[in-house]
Short mmCIF file of C-alpha atoms in Angstrom, two decimals:
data_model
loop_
_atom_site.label_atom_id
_atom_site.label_comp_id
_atom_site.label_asym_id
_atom_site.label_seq_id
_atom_site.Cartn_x
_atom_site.Cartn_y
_atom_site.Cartn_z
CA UNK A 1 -20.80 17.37 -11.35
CA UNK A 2 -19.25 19.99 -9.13
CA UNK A 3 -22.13 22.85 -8.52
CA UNK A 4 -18.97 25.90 -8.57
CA UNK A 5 -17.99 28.01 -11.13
CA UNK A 6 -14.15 28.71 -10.74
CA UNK A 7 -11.51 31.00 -13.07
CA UNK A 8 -9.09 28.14 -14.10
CA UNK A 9 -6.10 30.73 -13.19
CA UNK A 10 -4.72 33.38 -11.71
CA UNK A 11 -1.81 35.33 -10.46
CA UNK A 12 -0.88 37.37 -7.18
CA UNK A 13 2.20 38.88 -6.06
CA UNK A 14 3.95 37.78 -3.43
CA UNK A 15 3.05 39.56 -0.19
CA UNK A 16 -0.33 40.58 -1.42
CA UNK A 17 -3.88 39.08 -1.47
CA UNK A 18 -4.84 36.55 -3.23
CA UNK A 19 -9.02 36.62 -4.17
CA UNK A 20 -10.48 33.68 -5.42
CA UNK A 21 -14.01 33.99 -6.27
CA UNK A 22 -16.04 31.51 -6.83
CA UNK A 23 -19.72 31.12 -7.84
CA UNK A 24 -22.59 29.01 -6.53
CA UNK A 25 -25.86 30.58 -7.96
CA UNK A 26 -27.93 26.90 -7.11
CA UNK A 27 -26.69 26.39 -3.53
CA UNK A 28 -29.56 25.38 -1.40
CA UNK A 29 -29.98 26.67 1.97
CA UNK A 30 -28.37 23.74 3.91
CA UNK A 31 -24.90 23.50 2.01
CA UNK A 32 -21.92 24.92 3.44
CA UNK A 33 -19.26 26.68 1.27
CA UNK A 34 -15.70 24.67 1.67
CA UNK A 35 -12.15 25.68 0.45
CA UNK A 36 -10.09 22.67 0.11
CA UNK A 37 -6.00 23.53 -2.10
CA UNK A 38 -4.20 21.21 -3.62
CA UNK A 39 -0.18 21.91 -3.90
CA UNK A 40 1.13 19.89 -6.61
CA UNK A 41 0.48 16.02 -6.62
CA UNK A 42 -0.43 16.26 -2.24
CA UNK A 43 -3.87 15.32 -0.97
CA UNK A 44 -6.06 18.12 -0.42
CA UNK A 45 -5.78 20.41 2.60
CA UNK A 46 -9.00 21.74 4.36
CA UNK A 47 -8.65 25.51 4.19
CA UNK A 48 -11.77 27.23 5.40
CA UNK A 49 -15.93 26.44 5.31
CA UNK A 50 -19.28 28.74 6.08
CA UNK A 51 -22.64 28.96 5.93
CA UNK A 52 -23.80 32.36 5.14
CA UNK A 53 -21.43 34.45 7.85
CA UNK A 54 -17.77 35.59 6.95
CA UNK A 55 -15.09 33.42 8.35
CA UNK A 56 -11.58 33.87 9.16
CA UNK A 57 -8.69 31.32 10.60
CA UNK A 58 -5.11 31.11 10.61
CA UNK A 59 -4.91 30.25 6.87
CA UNK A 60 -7.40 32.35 5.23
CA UNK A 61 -10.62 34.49 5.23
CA UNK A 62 -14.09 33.20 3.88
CA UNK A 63 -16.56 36.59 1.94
CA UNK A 64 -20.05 35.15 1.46
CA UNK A 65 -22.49 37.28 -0.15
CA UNK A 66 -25.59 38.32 1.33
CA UNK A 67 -27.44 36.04 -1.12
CA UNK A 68 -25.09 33.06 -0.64
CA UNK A 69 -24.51 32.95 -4.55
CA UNK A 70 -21.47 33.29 -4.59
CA UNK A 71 -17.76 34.07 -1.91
CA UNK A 72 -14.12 35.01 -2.15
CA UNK A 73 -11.49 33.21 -0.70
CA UNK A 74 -8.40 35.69 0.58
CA UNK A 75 -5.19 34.74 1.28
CA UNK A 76 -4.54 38.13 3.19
CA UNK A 77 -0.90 38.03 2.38
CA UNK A 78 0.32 34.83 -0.36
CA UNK A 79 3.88 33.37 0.10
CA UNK A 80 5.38 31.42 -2.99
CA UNK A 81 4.32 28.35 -0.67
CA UNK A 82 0.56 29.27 -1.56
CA UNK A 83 0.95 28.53 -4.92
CA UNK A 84 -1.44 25.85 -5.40
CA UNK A 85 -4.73 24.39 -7.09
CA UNK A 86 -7.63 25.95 -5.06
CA UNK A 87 -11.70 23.78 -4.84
CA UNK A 88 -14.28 25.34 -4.25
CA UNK A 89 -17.09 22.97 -2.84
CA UNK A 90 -20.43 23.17 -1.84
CA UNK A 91 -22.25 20.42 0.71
CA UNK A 92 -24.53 19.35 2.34
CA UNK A 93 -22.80 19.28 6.34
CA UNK A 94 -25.12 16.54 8.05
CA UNK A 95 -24.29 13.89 10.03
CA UNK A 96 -23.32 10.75 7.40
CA UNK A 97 -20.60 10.43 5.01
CA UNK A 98 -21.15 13.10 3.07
CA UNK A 99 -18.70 12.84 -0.08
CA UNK A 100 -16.90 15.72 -1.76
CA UNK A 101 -17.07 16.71 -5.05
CA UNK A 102 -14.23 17.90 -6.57
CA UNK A 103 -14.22 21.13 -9.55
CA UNK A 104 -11.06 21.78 -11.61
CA UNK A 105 -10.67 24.59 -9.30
CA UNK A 106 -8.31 27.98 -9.52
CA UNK A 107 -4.48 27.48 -10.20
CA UNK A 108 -3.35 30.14 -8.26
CA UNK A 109 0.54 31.07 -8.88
CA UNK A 110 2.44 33.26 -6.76
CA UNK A 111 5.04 35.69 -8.30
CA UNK A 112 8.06 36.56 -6.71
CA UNK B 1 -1.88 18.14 15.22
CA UNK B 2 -3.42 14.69 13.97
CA UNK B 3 -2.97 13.38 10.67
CA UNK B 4 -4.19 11.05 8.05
CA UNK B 5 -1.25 8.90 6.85
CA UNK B 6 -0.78 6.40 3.55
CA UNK B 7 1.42 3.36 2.99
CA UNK B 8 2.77 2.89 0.58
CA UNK B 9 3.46 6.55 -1.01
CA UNK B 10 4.58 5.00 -4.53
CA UNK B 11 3.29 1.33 -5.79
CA UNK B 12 4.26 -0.03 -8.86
CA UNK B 13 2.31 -3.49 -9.78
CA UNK B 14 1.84 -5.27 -12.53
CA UNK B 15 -1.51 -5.44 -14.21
CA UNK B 16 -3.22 -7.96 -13.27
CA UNK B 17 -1.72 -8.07 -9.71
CA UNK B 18 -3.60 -7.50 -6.44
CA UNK B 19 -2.81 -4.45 -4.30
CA UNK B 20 -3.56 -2.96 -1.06
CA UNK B 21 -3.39 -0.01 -0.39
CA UNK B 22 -3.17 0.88 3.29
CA UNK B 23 -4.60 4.11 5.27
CA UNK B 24 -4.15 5.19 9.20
CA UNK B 25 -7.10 7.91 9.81
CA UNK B 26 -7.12 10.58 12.28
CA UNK B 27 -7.82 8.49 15.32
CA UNK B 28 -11.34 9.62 16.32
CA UNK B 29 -12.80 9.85 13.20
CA UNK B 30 -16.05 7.60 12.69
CA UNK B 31 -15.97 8.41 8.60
CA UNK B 32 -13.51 6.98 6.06
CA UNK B 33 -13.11 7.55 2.11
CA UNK B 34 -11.00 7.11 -0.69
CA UNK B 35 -11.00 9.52 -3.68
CA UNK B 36 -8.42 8.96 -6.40
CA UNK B 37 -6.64 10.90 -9.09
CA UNK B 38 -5.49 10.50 -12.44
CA UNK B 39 -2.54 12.32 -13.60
CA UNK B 40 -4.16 15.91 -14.67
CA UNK B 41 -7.40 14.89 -13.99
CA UNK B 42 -10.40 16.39 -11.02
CA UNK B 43 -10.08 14.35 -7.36
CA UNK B 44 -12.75 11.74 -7.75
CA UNK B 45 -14.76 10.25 -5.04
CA UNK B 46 -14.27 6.39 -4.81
CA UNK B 47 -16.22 5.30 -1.61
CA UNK B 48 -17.05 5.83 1.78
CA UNK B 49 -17.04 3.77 4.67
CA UNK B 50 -19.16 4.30 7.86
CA UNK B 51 -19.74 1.98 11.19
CA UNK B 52 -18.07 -1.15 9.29
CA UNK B 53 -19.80 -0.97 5.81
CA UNK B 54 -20.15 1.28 2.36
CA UNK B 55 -22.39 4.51 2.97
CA UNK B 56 -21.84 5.64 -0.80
CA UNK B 57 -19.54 4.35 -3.51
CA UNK B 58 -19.03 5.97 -7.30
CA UNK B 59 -19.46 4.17 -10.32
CA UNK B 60 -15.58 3.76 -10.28
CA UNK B 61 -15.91 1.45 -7.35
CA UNK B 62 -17.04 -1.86 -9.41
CA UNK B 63 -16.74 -5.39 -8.25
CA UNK B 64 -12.87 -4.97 -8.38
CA UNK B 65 -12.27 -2.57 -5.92
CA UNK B 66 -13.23 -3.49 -1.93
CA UNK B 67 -12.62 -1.84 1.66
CA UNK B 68 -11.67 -2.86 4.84
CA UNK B 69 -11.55 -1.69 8.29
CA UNK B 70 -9.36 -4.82 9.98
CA UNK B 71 -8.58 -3.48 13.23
CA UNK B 72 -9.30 -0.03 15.36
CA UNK B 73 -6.61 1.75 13.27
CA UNK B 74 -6.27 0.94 9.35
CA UNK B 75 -8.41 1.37 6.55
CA UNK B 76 -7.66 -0.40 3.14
CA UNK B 77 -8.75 -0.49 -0.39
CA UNK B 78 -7.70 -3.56 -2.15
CA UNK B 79 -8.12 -3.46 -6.18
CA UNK B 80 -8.20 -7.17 -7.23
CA UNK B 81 -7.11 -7.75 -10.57
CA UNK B 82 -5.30 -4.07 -11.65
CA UNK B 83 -5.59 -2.55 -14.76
CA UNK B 84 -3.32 0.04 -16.74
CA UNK B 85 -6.62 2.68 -16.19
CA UNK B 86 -5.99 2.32 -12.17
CA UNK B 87 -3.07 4.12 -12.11
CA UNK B 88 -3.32 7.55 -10.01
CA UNK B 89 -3.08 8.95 -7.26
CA UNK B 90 -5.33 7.38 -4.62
CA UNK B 91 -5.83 9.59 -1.15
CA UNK B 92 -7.43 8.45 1.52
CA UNK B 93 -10.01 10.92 3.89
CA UNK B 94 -11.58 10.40 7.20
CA UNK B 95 -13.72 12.58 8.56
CA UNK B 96 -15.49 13.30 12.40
CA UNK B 97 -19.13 13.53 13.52
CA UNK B 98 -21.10 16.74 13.50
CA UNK B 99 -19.51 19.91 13.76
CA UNK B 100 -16.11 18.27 13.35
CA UNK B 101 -17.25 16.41 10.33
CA UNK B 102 -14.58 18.46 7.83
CA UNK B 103 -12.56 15.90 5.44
CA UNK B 104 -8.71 15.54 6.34
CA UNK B 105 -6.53 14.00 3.20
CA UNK B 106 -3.75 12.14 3.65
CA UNK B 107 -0.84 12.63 1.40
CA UNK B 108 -1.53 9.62 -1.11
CA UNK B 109 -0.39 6.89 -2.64
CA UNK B 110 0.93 6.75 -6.17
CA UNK B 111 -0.13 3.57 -7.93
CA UNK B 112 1.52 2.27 -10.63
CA UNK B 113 0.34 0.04 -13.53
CA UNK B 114 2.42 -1.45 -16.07
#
């Protein structure tokens, strides 16, 4: 079973940001926090992953707390386009086929 | 920018039937999965596929499922004899080495069973 604790939903207006929180209260000291969303029936897209720093890209920014139990995912300002299923992951990143496991994650719907 | 791409994106099949489905990874990618999806339910991990053989497979992947790497380029999952439970959404992952070891998704492939 997925190791995240997720809100099943939420809402942002358009042209604000989004904050998706999720928990991770057992994550061991080697697992990396991943972001992976989900629009409609697609495959999932990679958003964002980190260790115990902050991380920021193109897409969206990665909070970890100081204790690693749990992070925030912003999307600094959500388009309609955003409106998606958002996972929350934790794994091990080692070299090896390391499978995901999948959460029922945050539907996150954007409001015009 | 590189992508992971699926053939066919919708296969209908009747049950019983044999069908493959096909996957192109990113080109440099040494690790391969498939995870599949039924209609409203969590992305579940099938099987992956490392340096020509299985590294991992779920309880899902029984004796009727199997994977192939054929040539330098495609990856395939063939399910033998289908059945009206294998209908979903099947996506297909690869994945680099290392630091560059973060899952890419193609877009899927929508299988059919009736």
């Amino acid at each position: 079973d997925a190791k995240t604790t997720q809100p099943p939903s939420m809402d942002c207006a358009e042209g604000r940001a989004a904050n998706l929180p999720c928990n991770h209260s057992t994550i061991s000291g080697n697992e990396y926090v991943y972001w992976y969303r989900q629009i409609h029936s697609q495959g999932p897209q990679y958003i964002i992953h980190g260790l115990k720093n902050n991380e920021t890209n193109e897409m969206a920014s990665l909070i970890i707390t100081e204790d690693r139990k749990s992070s925030t995912l912003i999307l600094p300002h959500a388009t309609l386009r955003d409106t998606a299923v958002y996972y929350c992951i934790v794994r091990v990143k080692i070299q090896g086929a390391q499978k995901l496991v999948f959460g029922q994650g945050t539907r996150l719907t954007i409001n015009p | 920018e590189p992508e992971v791409t699926q053939t066919p994106s919708h296969q209908v099949t009747q049950m019983g039937q044999e069908v493959i489905l096909r996957c192109v990874p990113i080109s440099n990618h040494l690790y391969f999965y498939w995870y599949r999806q039924i209609l409203g339910q969590k992305v579940e991990f099938l099987v992956s596929f490392y340096n020509n053989e299985i590294s991992e497979k779920s309880e899902i992947f029984d004796d009727q499922f199997s994977v192939e790497r054929p040539d330098g380029s495609n990856f395939t999952l063939k399910i033998r004899s289908t059945k009206l439970e294998d209908s979903a959404m099947y996506f297909c992952a690869s994945g680099g080495r290392g630091s560059t070891d973060t899952q890419y998704f193609g877009p899927g492939t929508r299988l059919t069973v009736l």
